[in-house]
Coordinates of C-alpha atoms and ligand atoms in Angstrom, one line a residue:
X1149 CA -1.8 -11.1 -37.7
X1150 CA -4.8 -11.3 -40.6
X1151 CA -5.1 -15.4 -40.2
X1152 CA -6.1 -14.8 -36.5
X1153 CA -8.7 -11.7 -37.2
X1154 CA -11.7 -12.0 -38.7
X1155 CA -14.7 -9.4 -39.5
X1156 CA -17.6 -12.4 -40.1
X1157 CA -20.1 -11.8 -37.3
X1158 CA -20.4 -15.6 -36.4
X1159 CA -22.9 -17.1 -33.8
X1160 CA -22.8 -15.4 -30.5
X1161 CA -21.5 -18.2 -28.3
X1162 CA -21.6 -16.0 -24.6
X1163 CA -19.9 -13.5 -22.9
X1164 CA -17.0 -12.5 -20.1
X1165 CA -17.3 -9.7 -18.2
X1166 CA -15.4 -7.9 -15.9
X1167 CA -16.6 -5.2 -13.5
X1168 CA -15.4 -2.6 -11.3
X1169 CA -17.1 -2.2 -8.0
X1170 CA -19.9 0.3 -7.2
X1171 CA -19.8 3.6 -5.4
X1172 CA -18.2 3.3 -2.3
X1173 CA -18.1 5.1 1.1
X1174 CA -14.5 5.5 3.0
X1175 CA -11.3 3.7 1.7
X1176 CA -7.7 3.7 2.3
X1177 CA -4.8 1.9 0.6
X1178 CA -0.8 1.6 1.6
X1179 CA 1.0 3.5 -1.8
X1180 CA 3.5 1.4 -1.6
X1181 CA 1.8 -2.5 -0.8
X1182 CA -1.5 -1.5 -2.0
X1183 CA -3.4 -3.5 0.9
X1184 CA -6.6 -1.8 1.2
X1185 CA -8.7 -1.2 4.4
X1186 CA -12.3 0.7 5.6
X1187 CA -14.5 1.1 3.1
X1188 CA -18.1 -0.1 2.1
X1189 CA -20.3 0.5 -0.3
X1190 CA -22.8 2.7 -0.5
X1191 CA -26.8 2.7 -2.0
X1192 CA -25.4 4.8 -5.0
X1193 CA -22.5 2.0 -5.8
X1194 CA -25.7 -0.6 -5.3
X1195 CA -28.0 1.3 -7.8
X1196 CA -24.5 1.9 -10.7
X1197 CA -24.4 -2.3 -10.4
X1198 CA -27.9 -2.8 -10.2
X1199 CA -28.5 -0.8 -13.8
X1200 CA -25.1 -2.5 -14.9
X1201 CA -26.8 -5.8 -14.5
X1202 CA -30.3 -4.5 -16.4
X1203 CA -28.2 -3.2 -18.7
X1204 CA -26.3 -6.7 -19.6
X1205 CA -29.7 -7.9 -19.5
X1206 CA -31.3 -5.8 -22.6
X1207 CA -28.3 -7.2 -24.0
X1208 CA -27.3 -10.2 -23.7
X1209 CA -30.4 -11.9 -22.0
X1210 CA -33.2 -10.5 -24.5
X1211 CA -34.7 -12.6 -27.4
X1212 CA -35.2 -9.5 -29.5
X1213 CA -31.1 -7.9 -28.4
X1214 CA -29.0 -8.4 -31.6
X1215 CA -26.6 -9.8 -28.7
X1216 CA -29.0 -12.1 -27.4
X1217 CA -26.9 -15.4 -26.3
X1218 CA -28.6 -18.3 -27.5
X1219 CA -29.5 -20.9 -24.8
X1220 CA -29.3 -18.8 -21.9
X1221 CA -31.9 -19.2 -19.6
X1222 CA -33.4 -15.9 -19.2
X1223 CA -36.0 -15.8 -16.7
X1224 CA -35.1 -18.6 -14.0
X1225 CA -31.6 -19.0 -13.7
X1226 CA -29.9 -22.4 -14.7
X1227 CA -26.9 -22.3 -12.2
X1228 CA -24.7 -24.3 -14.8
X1229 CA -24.8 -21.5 -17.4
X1230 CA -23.2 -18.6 -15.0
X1231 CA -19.9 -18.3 -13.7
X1232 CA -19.3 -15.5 -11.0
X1233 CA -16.7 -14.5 -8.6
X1234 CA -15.8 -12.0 -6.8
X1235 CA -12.0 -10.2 -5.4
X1236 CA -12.9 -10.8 -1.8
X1237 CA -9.5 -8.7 -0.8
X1238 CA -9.5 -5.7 1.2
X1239 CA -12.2 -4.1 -0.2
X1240 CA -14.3 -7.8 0.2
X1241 CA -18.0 -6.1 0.8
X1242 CA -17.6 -3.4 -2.1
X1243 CA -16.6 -5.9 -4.7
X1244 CA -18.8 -9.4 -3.4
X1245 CA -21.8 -6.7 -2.8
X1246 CA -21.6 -5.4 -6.4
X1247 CA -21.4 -8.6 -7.7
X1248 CA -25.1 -9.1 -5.6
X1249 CA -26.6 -5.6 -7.3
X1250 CA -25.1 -6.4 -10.6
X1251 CA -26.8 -10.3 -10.5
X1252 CA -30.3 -9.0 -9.2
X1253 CA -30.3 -6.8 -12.2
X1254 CA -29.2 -9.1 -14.9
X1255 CA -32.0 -11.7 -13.5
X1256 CA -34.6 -10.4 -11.7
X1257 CA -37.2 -11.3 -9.0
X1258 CA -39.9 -13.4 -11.2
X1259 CA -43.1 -14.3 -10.1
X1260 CA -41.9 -17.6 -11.9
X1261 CA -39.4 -18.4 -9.0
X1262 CA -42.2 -20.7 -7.3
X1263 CA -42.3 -24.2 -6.4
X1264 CA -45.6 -26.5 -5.8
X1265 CA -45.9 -27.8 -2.5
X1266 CA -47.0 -31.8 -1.8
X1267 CA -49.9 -30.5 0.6
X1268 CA -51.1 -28.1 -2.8
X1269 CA -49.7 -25.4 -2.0
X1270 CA -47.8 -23.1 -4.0
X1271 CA -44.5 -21.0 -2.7
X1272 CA -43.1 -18.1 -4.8
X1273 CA -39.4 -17.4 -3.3
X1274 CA -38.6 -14.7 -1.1
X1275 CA -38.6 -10.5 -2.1
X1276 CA -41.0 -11.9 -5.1
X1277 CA -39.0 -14.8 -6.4
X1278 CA -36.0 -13.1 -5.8
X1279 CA -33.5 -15.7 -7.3
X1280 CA -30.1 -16.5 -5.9
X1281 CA -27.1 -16.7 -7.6
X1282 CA -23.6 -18.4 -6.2
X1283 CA -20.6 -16.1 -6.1
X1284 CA -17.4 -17.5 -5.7
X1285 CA -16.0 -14.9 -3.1
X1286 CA -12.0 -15.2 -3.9
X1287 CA -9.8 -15.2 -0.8
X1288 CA -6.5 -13.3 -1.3
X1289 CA -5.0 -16.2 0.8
X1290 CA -6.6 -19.3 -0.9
X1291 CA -6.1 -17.4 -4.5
X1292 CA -3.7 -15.4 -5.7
X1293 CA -5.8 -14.4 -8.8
X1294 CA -7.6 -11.2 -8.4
X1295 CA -5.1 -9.9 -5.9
X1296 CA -1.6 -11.1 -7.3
X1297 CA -0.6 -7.8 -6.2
X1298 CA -0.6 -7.8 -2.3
X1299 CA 2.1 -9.1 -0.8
X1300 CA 4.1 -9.4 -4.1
X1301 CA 7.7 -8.4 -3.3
X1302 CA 8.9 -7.9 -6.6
X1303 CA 6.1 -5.5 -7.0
X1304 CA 6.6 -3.9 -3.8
X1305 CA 10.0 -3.3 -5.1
X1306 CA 9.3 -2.0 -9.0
X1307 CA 6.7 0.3 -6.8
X1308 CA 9.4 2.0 -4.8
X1309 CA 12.2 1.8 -7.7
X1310 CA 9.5 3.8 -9.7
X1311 CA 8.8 6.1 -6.6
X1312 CA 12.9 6.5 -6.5
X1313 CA 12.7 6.4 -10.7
X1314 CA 14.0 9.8 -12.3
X1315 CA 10.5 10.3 -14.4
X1316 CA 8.6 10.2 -10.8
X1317 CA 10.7 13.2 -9.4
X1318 CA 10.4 15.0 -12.1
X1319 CA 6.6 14.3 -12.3
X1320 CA 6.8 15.6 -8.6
X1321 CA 8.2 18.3 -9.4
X1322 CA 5.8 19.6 -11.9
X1323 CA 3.0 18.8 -9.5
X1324 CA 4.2 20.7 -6.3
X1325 CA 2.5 23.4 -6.5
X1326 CA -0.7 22.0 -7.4
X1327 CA -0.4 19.7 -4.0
X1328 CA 0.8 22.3 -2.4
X1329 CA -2.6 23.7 -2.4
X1330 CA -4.7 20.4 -1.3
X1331 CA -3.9 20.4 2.4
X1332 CA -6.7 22.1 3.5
X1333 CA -9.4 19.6 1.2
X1334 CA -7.6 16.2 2.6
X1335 CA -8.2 16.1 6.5
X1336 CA -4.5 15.7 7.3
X1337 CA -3.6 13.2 4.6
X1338 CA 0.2 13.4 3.2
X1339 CA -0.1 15.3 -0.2
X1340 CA 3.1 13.6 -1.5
X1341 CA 2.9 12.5 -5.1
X1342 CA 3.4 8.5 -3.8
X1343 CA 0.4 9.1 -2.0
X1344 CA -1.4 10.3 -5.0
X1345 CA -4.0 7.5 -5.2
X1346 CA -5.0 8.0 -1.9
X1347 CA -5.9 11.9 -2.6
X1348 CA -7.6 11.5 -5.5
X1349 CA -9.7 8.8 -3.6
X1350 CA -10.3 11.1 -1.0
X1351 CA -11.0 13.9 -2.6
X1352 CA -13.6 12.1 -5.1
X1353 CA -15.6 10.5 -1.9
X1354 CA -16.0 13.6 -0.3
X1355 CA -17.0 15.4 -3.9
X1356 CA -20.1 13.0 -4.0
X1357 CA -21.1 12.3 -0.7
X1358 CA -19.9 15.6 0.8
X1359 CA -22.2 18.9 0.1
X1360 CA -19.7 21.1 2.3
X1361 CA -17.0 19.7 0.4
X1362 CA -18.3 19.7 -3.2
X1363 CA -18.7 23.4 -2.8
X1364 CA -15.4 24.4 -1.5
X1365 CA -13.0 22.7 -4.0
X1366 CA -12.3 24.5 -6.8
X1367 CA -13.8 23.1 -10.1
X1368 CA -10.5 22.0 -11.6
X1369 CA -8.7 20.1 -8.7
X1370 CA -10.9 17.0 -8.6
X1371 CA -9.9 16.8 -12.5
X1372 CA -6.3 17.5 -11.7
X1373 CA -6.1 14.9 -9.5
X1374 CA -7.7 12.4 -11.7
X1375 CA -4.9 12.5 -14.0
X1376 CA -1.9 12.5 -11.5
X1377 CA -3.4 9.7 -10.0
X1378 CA -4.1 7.6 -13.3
X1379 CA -0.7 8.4 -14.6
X1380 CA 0.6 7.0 -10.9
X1381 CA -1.8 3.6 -10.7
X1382 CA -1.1 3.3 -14.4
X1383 CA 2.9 3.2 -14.2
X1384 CA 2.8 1.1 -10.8
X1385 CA -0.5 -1.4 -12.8
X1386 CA 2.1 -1.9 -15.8
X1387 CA 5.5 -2.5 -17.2
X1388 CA 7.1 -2.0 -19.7
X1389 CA 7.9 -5.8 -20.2
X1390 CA 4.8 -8.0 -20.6
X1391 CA 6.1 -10.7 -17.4
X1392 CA 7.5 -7.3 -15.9
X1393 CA 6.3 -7.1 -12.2
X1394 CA 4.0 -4.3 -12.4
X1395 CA 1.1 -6.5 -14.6
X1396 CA 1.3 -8.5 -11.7
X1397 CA -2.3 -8.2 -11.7
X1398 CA -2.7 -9.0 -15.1
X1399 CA -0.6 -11.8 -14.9
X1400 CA -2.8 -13.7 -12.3
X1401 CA -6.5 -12.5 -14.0
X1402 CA -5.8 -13.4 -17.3
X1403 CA -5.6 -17.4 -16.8
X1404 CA -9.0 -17.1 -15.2
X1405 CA -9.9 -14.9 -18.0
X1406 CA -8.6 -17.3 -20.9
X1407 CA -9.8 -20.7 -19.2
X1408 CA -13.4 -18.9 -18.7
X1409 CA -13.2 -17.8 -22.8
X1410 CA -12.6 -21.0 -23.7
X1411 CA -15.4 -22.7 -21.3
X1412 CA -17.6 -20.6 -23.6
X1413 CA -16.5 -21.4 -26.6
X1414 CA -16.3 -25.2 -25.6
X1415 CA -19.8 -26.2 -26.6
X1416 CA -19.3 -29.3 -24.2
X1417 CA -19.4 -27.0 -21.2
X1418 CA -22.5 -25.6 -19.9
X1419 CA -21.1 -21.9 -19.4
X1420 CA -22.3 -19.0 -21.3
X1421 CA -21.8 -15.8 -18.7
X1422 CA -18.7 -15.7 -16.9
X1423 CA -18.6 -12.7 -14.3
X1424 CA -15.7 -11.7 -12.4
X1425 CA -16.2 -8.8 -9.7
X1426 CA -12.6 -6.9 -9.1
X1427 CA -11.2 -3.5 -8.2
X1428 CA -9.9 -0.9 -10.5
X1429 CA -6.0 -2.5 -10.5
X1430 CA -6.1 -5.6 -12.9
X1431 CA -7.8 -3.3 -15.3
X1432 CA -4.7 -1.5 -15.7
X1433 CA -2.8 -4.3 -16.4
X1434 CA -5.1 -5.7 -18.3
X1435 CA -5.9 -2.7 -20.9
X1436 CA -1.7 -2.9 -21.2
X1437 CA -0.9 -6.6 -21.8
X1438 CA -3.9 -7.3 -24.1
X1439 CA -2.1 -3.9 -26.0
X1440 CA -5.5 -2.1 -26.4
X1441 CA -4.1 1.0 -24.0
X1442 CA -0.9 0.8 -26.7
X1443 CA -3.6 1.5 -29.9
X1444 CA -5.6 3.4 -27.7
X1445 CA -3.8 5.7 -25.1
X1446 CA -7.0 7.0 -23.0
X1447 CA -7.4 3.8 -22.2
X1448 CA -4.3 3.8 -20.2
X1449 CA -6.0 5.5 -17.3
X1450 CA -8.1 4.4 -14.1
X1451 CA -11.8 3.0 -14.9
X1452 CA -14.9 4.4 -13.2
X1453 CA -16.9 2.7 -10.7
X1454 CA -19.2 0.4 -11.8
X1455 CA -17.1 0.2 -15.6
X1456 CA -17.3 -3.0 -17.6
X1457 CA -15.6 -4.6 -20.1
X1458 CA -17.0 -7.3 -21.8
X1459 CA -15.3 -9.6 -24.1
X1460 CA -18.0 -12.0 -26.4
X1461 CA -17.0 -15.2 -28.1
X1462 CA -18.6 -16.1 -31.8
X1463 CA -18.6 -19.0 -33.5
X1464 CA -17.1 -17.7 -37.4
X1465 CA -19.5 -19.2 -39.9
X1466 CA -17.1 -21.2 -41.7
X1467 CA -16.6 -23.2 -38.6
X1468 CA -13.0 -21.8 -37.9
X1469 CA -11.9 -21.0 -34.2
X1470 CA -13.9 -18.8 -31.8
X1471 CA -12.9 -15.0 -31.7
X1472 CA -13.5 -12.7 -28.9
X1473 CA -14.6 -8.9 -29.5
X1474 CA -13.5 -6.8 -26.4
X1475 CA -15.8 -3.7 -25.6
X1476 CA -15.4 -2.2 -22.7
X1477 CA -17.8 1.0 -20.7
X1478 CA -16.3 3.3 -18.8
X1479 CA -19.1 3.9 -16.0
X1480 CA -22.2 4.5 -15.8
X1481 CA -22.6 7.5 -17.6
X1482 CA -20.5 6.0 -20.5
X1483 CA -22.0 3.5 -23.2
X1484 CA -20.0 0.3 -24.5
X1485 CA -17.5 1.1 -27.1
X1486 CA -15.5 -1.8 -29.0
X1487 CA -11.9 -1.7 -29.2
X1488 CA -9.2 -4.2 -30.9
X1489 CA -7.0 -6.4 -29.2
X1490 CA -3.9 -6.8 -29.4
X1491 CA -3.1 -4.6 -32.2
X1492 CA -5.0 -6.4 -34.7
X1493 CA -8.3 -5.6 -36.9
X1494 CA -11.5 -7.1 -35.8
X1495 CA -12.3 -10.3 -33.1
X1496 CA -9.1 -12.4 -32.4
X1497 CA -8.9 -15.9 -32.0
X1498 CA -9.1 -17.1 -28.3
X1499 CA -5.6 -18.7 -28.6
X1500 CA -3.9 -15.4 -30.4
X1501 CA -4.5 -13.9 -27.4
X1502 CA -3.7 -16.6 -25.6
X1503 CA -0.7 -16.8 -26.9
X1504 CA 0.3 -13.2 -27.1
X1505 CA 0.1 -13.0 -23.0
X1506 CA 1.0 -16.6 -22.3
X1507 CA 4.7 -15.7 -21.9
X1508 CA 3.7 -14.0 -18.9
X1509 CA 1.0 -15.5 -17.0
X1510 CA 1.3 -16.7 -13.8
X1511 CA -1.0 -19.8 -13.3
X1512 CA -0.3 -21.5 -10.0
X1513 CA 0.3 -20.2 -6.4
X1514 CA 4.1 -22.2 -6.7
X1515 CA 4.3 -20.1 -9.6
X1516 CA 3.0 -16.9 -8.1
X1517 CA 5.7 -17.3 -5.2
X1518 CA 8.9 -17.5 -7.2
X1519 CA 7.7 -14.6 -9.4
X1520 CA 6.7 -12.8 -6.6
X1521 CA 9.7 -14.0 -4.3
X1522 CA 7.6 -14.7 -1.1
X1523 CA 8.4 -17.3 0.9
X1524 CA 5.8 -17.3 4.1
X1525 CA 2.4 -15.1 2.4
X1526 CA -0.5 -16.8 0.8
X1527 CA 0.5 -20.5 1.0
X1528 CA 4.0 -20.2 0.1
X1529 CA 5.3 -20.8 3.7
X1530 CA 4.3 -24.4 3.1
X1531 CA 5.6 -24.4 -0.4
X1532 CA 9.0 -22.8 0.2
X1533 CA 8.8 -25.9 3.1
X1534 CA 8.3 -28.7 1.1
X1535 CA 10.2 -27.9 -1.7
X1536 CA 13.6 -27.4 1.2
X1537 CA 12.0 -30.6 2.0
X1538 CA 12.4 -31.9 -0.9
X1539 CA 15.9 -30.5 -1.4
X1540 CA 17.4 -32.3 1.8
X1541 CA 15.9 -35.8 1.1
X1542 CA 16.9 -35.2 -2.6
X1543 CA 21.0 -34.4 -1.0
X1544 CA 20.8 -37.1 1.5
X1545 CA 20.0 -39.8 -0.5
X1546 CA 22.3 -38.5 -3.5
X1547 CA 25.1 -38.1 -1.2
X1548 CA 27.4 -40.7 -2.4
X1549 CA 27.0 -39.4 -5.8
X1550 CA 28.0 -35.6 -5.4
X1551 CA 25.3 -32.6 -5.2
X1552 CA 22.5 -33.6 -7.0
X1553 CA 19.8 -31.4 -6.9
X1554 CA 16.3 -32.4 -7.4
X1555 CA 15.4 -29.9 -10.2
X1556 CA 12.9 -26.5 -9.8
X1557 CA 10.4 -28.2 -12.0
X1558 CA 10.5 -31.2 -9.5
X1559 CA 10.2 -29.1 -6.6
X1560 CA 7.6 -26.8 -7.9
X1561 CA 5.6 -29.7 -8.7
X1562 CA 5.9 -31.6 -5.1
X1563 CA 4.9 -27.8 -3.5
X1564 CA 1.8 -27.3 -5.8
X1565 CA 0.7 -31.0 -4.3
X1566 CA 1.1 -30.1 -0.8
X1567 CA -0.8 -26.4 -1.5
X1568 CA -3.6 -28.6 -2.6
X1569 CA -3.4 -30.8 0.5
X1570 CA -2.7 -27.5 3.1
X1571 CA -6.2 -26.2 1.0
X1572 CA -8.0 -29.0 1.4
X1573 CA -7.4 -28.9 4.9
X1574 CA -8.0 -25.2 5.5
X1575 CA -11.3 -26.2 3.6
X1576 CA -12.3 -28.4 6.1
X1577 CA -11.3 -26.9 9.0
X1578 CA -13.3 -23.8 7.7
X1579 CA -16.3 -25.8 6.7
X1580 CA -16.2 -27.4 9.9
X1581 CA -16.0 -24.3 11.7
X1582 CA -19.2 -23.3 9.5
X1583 CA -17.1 -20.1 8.3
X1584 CA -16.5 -21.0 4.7
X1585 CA -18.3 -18.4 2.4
X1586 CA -19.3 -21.1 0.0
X1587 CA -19.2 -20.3 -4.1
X1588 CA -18.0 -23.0 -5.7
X1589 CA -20.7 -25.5 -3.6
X1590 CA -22.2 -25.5 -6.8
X1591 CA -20.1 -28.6 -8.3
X1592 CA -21.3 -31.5 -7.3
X1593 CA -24.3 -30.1 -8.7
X1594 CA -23.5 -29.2 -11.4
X1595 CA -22.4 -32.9 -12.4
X1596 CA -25.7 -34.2 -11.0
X1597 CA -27.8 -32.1 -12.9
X1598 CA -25.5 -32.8 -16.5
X1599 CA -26.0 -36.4 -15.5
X1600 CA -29.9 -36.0 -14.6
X1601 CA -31.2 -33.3 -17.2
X1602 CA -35.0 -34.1 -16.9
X1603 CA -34.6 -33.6 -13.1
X1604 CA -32.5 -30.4 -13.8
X1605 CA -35.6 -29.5 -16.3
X1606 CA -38.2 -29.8 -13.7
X1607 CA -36.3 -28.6 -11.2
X1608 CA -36.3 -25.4 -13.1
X1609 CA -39.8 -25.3 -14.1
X1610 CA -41.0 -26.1 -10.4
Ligands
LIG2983 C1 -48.2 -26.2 3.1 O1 -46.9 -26.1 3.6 C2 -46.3 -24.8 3.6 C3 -44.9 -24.9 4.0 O2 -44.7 -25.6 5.2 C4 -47.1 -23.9 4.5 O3 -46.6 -22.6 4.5 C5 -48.6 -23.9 4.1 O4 -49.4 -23.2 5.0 C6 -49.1 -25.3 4.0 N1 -50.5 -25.3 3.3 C7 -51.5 -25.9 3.9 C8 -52.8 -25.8 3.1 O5 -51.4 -26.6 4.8
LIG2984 C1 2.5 -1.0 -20.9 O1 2.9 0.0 -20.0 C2 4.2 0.4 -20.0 C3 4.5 1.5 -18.9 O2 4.5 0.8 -17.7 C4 4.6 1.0 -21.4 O3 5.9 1.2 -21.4 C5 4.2 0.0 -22.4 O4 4.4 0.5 -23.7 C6 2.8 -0.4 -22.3 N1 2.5 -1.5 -23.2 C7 1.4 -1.5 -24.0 C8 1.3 -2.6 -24.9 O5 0.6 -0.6 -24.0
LIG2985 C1 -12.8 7.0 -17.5 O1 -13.4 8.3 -17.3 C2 -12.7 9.2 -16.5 C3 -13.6 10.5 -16.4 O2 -14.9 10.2 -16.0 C4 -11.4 9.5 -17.2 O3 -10.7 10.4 -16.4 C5 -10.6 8.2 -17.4 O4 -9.5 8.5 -18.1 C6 -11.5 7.2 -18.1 N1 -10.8 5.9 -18.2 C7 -10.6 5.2 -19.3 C8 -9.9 3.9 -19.1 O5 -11.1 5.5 -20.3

């Protein structure tokens, strides 16, 4: 473990961050396929992001910050140096509309934002050179990434096996009598221990936004029902087994997570902030398999809105690999605190973590549907079809010679090539029907400006 920690500070190369969504109105989620449904944020969740966003500002984008990241354009936005996206799942206009408060504070309006005019004049942008930033809103059907969860059999299954499990009954037990007493603060809703998540929700969106109800429940209960419901999301978020079905979330953030560590760290690639916008669940997952809920147990427990984890790559001064330092805020009353990963002592190197989680990461949709054994959600209706495709020409034309079978690795590979090509042409069809929330518009670009960098410099300064 000691040859991939270090304690030398290094060059601050740039930063990942991951965020929870803002303060949010409404909100309801199946307990037992997690699909969530009516909710929308609210000016409070707008104002935690917005502060979240000034706040990663004093530190990261501030020539006098300690953390200041060197090269990172601080006042006019360089598009090529920022990575963002956002879980556009069930709770789409909580999590994409953080990611907008969150971006206006960590660049804001400038009067700088202004471009001269051939007839002499000069134009500041909009809301006082309000500057806008491309999010790459991440479709639950296009990308399994930030919601490897929904309509993941095997975790549907390891949800009601723990629901069935002897631990959860007893837990059940020992909480009776405590939900026996929340009927009248949950407008009809099931006080059942499965449906724990769901009360807790409940009862902390009324206790904000609610004056009636803040003064009626009793003091404790909200707390109570803070820690049922974090011991519930935390057993359903994890497993004991690092590929075990419950890190399912985990499993399909942490490539993302890796690849966009390693864009930083490449000195080749332009990126030096790379943003991801998500829900409370791959958090849990996460704080498990990178084993920092294992050395420290309070962080085996939901996140607050608007909480952040942030993991910075250095440059070691002798030259040696980049390490990451995790630190991770739990809210907006909370400040950054750093924690170790993986069980070791100081930053890691990007591929010990990489290589402590690889085991279990699930990198492709193909991939996502065997794990997840779904054979008609999220693309892998056409998979499961062209790799049964694949199997009948493969028996036909092997007919004379026996069963032979074209192998997984074969069919996985002919499936991942017809995703791209059922993609592509849901691309088009949805860029034709002028529906396609566009993020990633930003690549062609991006290669134009690499190739051009006077006209990307004066395209900045205009
Ligand atoms: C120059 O063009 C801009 C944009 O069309 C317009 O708003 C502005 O009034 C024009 N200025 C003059 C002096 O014509
Ligand atoms: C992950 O969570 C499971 C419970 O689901 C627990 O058994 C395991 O020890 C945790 N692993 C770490 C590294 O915290
Ligand atoms: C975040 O804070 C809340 C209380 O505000 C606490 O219940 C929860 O355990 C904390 N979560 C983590 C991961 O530290």
């Amino acid at each position: 473990m000691s040859s991939s920690t270090t304690s030398s500070d290094g060059k601050l190369l740039g930063v990942l961050v991951l965020t929870r969504h803002g303060d949010r109105a409404g909100f309801y989620q199946d307990p037992t396929t997690y699909t969530a449904t009516g909710t929308i944020i609210t000016p409070l969740g707008t104002q935690q992001e917005f502060q979240l966003g000034q706040l990663l500002r004093s530190m990261y984008l501030n020539s006098s910050s300690p953390l200041n990241i060197p090269g990172l354009n601080d006042t006019i936005v360089n598009q090529n140096q920022i990575d963002v996206r956002a879980d556009a799942g069930g709770e789409l206009g909580v999590i994409y509309d953080s990611a907008v408060a969150l971006l206006q504070g960590l660049f804001p309006a400038t009067a700088n934002y202004t471009t001269d005019l051939a007839n002499g004049t000069d134009i500041e942008g909009a809301l006082g050179g309000y500057q806008y930033i491309p999010i790459q809103s991440v479709e639950p059907n296009l990308d399994v990434s930030l919601e490897g969860y929904t309509d993941c059999n095997t975790f549907t299954d390891a949800t009601t096996a723990f629901y069935n499990s002897a631990e959860f009954k007893q837990k059940a037990n020992e909480s009776a009598a405590f939900l026996a007493m929340l009927p009248p603060y949950l407008d009809g809703r099931p006080t059942t221990l499965e449906n724990m998540y769901n009360i807790y929700d409940f009862m902390n969106v009324q206790s904000i936004h609610n004056a009636a109800f803040a003064k009626v429940l009793p003091p404790t209960f909200l707390a109570q029902a803070a820690t049922l419901a974090s011991w519930h999301e935390y057993n359903v978020f994890t497993s004991p087994q690092l590929d075990g079905p419950g890190n399912i979330a985990g499993r399909t953030v942490l490539p993302n997570i890796i690849n966009g560590l390693r864009n930083i760290a490449n000195q080749t690639n332009p990126i030096l902030f790379a943003y991801q916008s998500l829900a409370y669940k791959p958090f849990l997952s996460l704080f498990n398999m990178t084993g920092v809920a294992q050395t420290y147990p309070q962080l085996a427990n939901l996140v607050n809105y608007a909480a952040a984890v942030t993991m910075e790559v250095r440059q070691p001064s002798d030259g040696s690999e980049p390490v990451i330092r995790f630190s991770f805020k739990n809210g907006t009353d909370a400040e950054f605190v750093q924690y170790n990963l993986i069980g070791a002592d100081g930053d890691v190197t990007i591929s010990a973590l990489a290589n402590h989680v690889n085991s279990a990461l699930v990198n492709t949709t193909a991939q996502w549907c065997t794990v997840c054994n779904n054979t008609q959600d999220r693309g892998c209706g056409a998979l499961t079809e062209a790799a049964n495709a694949a199997l009948a020409s493969a028996s036909a034309s092997s007919s004379g010679h026996g069963h032979q079978r074209i192998s997984p690795v074969g069919a996985g590979f002919l499936g991942a090539g017809l995703a791209v090509a059922v993609m592509l042409a849901m691309f088009g069809m949805l860029a034709f029907l002028g529906c396609l929330v566009v993020g990633r518009g930003t690549g062609k670009r991006r290669k134009a400006r690499a190739a051009s960098p006077d006209a990307a410099e004066s395209e900045e300064k205009a």
